[in-house]
mmCIF file of C-alpha atoms and ligand atoms in Angstrom:
data_model
loop_
_atom_site.group_PDB
_atom_site.id
_atom_site.type_symbol
_atom_site.label_atom_id
_atom_site.label_comp_id
_atom_site.label_asym_id
_atom_site.label_seq_id
_atom_site.Cartn_x
_atom_site.Cartn_y
_atom_site.Cartn_z
ATOM 1 C CA MET B 284 -0.142 0.023 -0.051
ATOM 2 C CA SER B 285 1.457 3.376 -1.117
ATOM 3 C CA THR B 286 1.408 6.132 1.260
ATOM 4 C CA PRO B 287 -0.072 9.473 0.218
ATOM 5 C CA ALA B 288 2.838 12.214 -0.488
ATOM 6 C CA PRO B 289 2.929 14.628 2.323
ATOM 7 C CA MET B 290 1.058 17.905 1.564
ATOM 8 C CA ILE B 291 2.969 21.019 1.882
ATOM 9 C CA PRO B 292 2.192 24.669 2.577
ATOM 10 C CA LEU B 293 2.461 26.872 -0.693
ATOM 11 C CA THR B 294 1.142 30.540 -1.247
ATOM 12 C CA GLY B 295 0.786 32.487 -4.417
ATOM 13 C CA ILE B 296 0.387 35.952 -5.427
ATOM 14 C CA GLY B 297 -1.940 37.661 -8.091
ATOM 15 C CA TYR B 298 -2.542 41.171 -9.513
ATOM 16 C CA ASP B 299 -4.674 42.539 -11.779
ATOM 17 C CA VAL B 300 -5.802 45.895 -13.285
ATOM 18 C CA HIS B 301 -8.965 47.077 -15.796
ATOM 19 C CA ARG B 302 -9.803 50.121 -16.991
ATOM 20 C CA PHE B 303 -12.986 51.991 -16.451
ATOM 21 C CA ILE B 304 -15.405 52.022 -19.529
ATOM 22 C CA GLU B 305 -18.966 53.477 -19.805
ATOM 23 C CA GLY B 306 -21.806 51.447 -20.566
ATOM 24 C CA ARG B 307 -20.923 48.096 -18.648
ATOM 25 C CA PRO B 308 -21.973 46.713 -15.169
ATOM 26 C CA LEU B 309 -19.287 46.529 -12.236
ATOM 27 C CA VAL B 310 -18.601 43.268 -10.962
ATOM 28 C CA LEU B 311 -16.220 42.864 -8.197
ATOM 29 C CA GLY B 312 -15.982 39.426 -6.467
ATOM 30 C CA GLY B 313 -19.013 38.277 -8.418
ATOM 31 C CA VAL B 314 -21.340 41.144 -7.254
ATOM 32 C CA GLU B 315 -22.869 43.874 -9.177
ATOM 33 C CA ILE B 316 -21.989 47.125 -7.499
ATOM 34 C CA PRO B 317 -24.098 50.394 -8.351
ATOM 35 C CA SER B 318 -21.602 52.252 -10.399
ATOM 36 C CA PRO B 319 -21.988 54.724 -13.295
ATOM 37 C CA ARG B 320 -19.187 52.701 -15.165
ATOM 38 C CA GLY B 321 -17.758 49.203 -15.367
ATOM 39 C CA LEU B 322 -14.734 47.809 -16.417
ATOM 40 C CA ASP B 323 -13.541 46.896 -19.703
ATOM 41 C CA GLY B 324 -12.120 43.460 -20.649
ATOM 42 C CA HIS B 325 -12.670 40.099 -22.520
ATOM 43 C CA SER B 326 -14.632 38.417 -19.799
ATOM 44 C CA ASP B 327 -16.983 40.382 -17.060
ATOM 45 C CA ALA B 328 -13.490 42.371 -16.197
ATOM 46 C CA ASP B 329 -14.147 41.267 -12.398
ATOM 47 C CA VAL B 330 -10.624 42.540 -11.345
ATOM 48 C CA LEU B 331 -11.023 41.060 -8.107
ATOM 49 C CA CYS B 332 -11.749 37.236 -9.254
ATOM 50 C CA HIS B 333 -8.820 37.480 -11.670
ATOM 51 C CA ALA B 334 -6.106 38.628 -8.884
ATOM 52 C CA ILE B 335 -7.531 35.980 -6.822
ATOM 53 C CA ALA B 336 -7.536 33.344 -9.713
ATOM 54 C CA ASP B 337 -4.075 34.488 -10.517
ATOM 55 C CA ALA B 338 -2.880 33.909 -6.794
ATOM 56 C CA ILE B 339 -4.287 30.203 -6.596
ATOM 57 C CA LEU B 340 -2.898 29.231 -10.089
ATOM 58 C CA GLY B 341 0.652 30.727 -8.790
ATOM 59 C CA ALA B 342 0.202 28.661 -5.302
ATOM 60 C CA ILE B 343 0.227 25.106 -7.169
ATOM 61 C CA GLY B 344 2.647 26.243 -9.830
ATOM 62 C CA GLU B 345 0.212 26.757 -12.509
ATOM 63 C CA LYS B 346 0.325 29.266 -15.616
ATOM 64 C CA ASP B 347 -1.594 32.547 -15.255
ATOM 65 C CA ILE B 348 -5.229 32.906 -16.012
ATOM 66 C CA GLY B 349 -4.349 34.389 -19.332
ATOM 67 C CA PHE B 350 -2.716 30.942 -20.015
ATOM 68 C CA HIS B 351 -5.705 28.714 -19.075
ATOM 69 C CA PHE B 352 -8.324 31.305 -20.335
ATOM 70 C CA PRO B 353 -6.888 33.254 -23.403
ATOM 71 C CA ASN B 354 -8.729 36.507 -23.708
ATOM 72 C CA ASN B 355 -8.697 35.758 -27.753
ATOM 73 C CA ASP B 356 -10.829 32.568 -27.056
ATOM 74 C CA PRO B 357 -14.646 33.719 -28.051
ATOM 75 C CA SER B 358 -16.040 30.964 -25.712
ATOM 76 C CA PHE B 359 -14.661 33.473 -22.785
ATOM 77 C CA ARG B 360 -16.219 36.651 -24.260
ATOM 78 C CA GLY B 361 -18.240 38.269 -21.451
ATOM 79 C CA ILE B 362 -17.993 34.986 -19.377
ATOM 80 C CA SER B 363 -18.796 35.538 -15.649
ATOM 81 C CA SER B 364 -15.348 35.296 -13.599
ATOM 82 C CA ILE B 365 -17.106 33.581 -10.724
ATOM 83 C CA GLU B 366 -17.327 30.552 -13.500
ATOM 84 C CA LEU B 367 -13.472 31.339 -14.433
ATOM 85 C CA LEU B 368 -12.494 30.744 -10.493
ATOM 86 C CA ARG B 369 -14.990 27.580 -10.636
ATOM 87 C CA ARG B 370 -12.619 26.243 -13.142
ATOM 88 C CA VAL B 371 -9.259 27.165 -11.463
ATOM 89 C CA MET B 372 -11.194 25.339 -8.665
ATOM 90 C CA VAL B 373 -10.955 22.101 -10.667
ATOM 91 C CA ILE B 374 -7.194 22.417 -11.774
ATOM 92 C CA VAL B 375 -6.616 22.637 -7.917
ATOM 93 C CA ASN B 376 -8.831 19.728 -6.816
ATOM 94 C CA ALA B 377 -6.955 17.441 -9.919
ATOM 95 C CA GLN B 378 -3.819 18.401 -8.582
ATOM 96 C CA GLY B 379 -4.771 16.807 -5.164
ATOM 97 C CA ALA B 380 -4.261 20.536 -3.491
ATOM 98 C CA ARG B 381 -6.708 21.946 -0.934
ATOM 99 C CA LEU B 382 -7.249 25.919 -0.957
ATOM 100 C CA LEU B 383 -6.641 27.180 2.574
ATOM 101 C CA ASN B 384 -7.044 30.571 2.513
ATOM 102 C CA VAL B 385 -7.136 33.863 0.307
ATOM 103 C CA ASP B 386 -6.715 37.694 1.214
ATOM 104 C CA ALA B 387 -7.332 40.447 -1.123
ATOM 105 C CA SER B 388 -7.272 44.187 -1.650
ATOM 106 C CA LEU B 389 -9.192 46.459 -4.074
ATOM 107 C CA VAL B 390 -7.514 49.622 -4.590
ATOM 108 C CA ALA B 391 -9.891 52.198 -6.127
ATOM 109 C CA GLU B 392 -10.688 55.861 -5.458
ATOM 110 C CA ALA B 393 -14.553 54.913 -6.552
ATOM 111 C CA PRO B 394 -17.101 53.973 -5.931
ATOM 112 C CA LYS B 395 -16.929 52.698 -2.222
ATOM 113 C CA VAL B 396 -17.122 48.958 -2.226
ATOM 114 C CA GLY B 397 -17.276 48.575 1.815
ATOM 115 C CA PRO B 398 -21.382 48.094 1.889
ATOM 116 C CA TYR B 399 -20.626 45.407 -0.713
ATOM 117 C CA VAL B 400 -17.750 43.138 0.799
ATOM 118 C CA GLU B 401 -19.359 40.664 2.900
ATOM 119 C CA ALA B 402 -21.790 39.820 -0.471
ATOM 120 C CA MET B 403 -18.402 39.320 -2.065
ATOM 121 C CA GLN B 404 -17.248 37.082 0.802
ATOM 122 C CA ALA B 405 -20.034 35.054 0.503
ATOM 123 C CA LYS B 406 -20.283 34.420 -3.043
ATOM 124 C CA LEU B 407 -16.371 33.994 -3.237
ATOM 125 C CA ALA B 408 -16.694 31.178 -0.477
ATOM 126 C CA GLN B 409 -19.176 29.347 -2.370
ATOM 127 C CA VAL B 410 -17.122 29.038 -5.419
ATOM 128 C CA LEU B 411 -13.856 28.387 -3.743
ATOM 129 C CA GLY B 412 -15.230 25.893 -1.162
ATOM 130 C CA ILE B 413 -13.639 27.803 2.074
ATOM 131 C CA PRO B 414 -15.260 29.488 4.582
ATOM 132 C CA GLN B 415 -15.984 33.093 4.212
ATOM 133 C CA LYS B 416 -13.823 33.702 7.308
ATOM 134 C CA ARG B 417 -10.927 32.598 4.908
ATOM 135 C CA ILE B 418 -11.655 35.137 2.536
ATOM 136 C CA GLY B 419 -9.977 38.426 2.964
ATOM 137 C CA VAL B 420 -11.553 41.295 1.039
ATOM 138 C CA LYS B 421 -10.259 44.712 1.724
ATOM 139 C CA ALA B 422 -10.382 48.261 -0.065
ATOM 140 C CA THR B 423 -8.391 51.201 -0.047
ATOM 141 C CA THR B 424 -8.097 54.308 -2.133
ATOM 142 C CA ASN B 425 -4.667 55.106 -3.934
ATOM 143 C CA GLU B 426 -4.806 58.591 -2.072
ATOM 144 C CA ARG B 427 -5.491 60.333 -5.311
ATOM 145 C CA MET B 428 -2.178 59.574 -7.052
ATOM 146 C CA GLY B 429 -1.395 57.606 -10.018
ATOM 147 C CA PHE B 430 -3.786 55.696 -12.608
ATOM 148 C CA VAL B 431 -6.395 54.617 -9.894
ATOM 149 C CA GLY B 432 -6.071 58.023 -8.303
ATOM 150 C CA ARG B 433 -7.520 59.861 -11.373
ATOM 151 C CA GLU B 434 -10.475 57.213 -11.665
ATOM 152 C CA GLU B 435 -9.005 55.515 -14.583
ATOM 153 C CA GLY B 436 -9.650 51.988 -13.362
ATOM 154 C CA ILE B 437 -9.495 49.415 -10.562
ATOM 155 C CA ALA B 438 -6.402 47.466 -9.588
ATOM 156 C CA ALA B 439 -6.636 44.329 -7.110
ATOM 157 C CA LEU B 440 -3.951 42.271 -5.271
ATOM 158 C CA ALA B 441 -4.407 38.783 -3.937
ATOM 159 C CA VAL B 442 -2.539 35.969 -2.138
ATOM 160 C CA ALA B 443 -3.837 32.195 -1.651
ATOM 161 C CA SER B 444 -2.395 29.808 0.353
ATOM 162 C CA VAL B 445 -2.767 25.802 -0.200
ATOM 163 C CA LEU B 446 -1.729 22.747 0.621
ATOM 164 C CA ALA B 447 -0.308 20.323 -2.126
ATOM 165 C CA PRO B 448 1.143 16.998 -2.551
ATOM 166 C CA GLU B 449 5.045 17.575 -1.903
HETATM 167 MG MG1 LIG V 666 -8.087 40.864 -15.797
#
């Protein structure tokens, strides 16, 4: 009888930016947030989900979200990024890895996302299969500096920890 490979803790980091555009809904962490503008992108441009996806893929030693879900593939046009996260978790499970936690920060001047953070955590907990308390979603402004400060777009950073077979 073979013994299972020992599990080791691993960490990944993710970063993403999307530009504001008129005429699209703003979706962050799978939650639609009232805003005069949304984010531009091939998918629903959910910058928070994209940063989290890259953090998880990085933790398990996989290539990034652009490799797994190329933005020149018409099948991903307008796709919900929650669905992309669901597919990332299929890859995690196929590796025999287990997601432990995710922590993320949104960097945006506007709109204020504070009132929607709990809804985002709930949505992410559902797709990631971990408790809400293991999902950090924080938000900060950029103190009016740079492209975020000029309200040209929203940035997101994330880290993820997994247990993976050695
Ligand atoms: Mg992106």
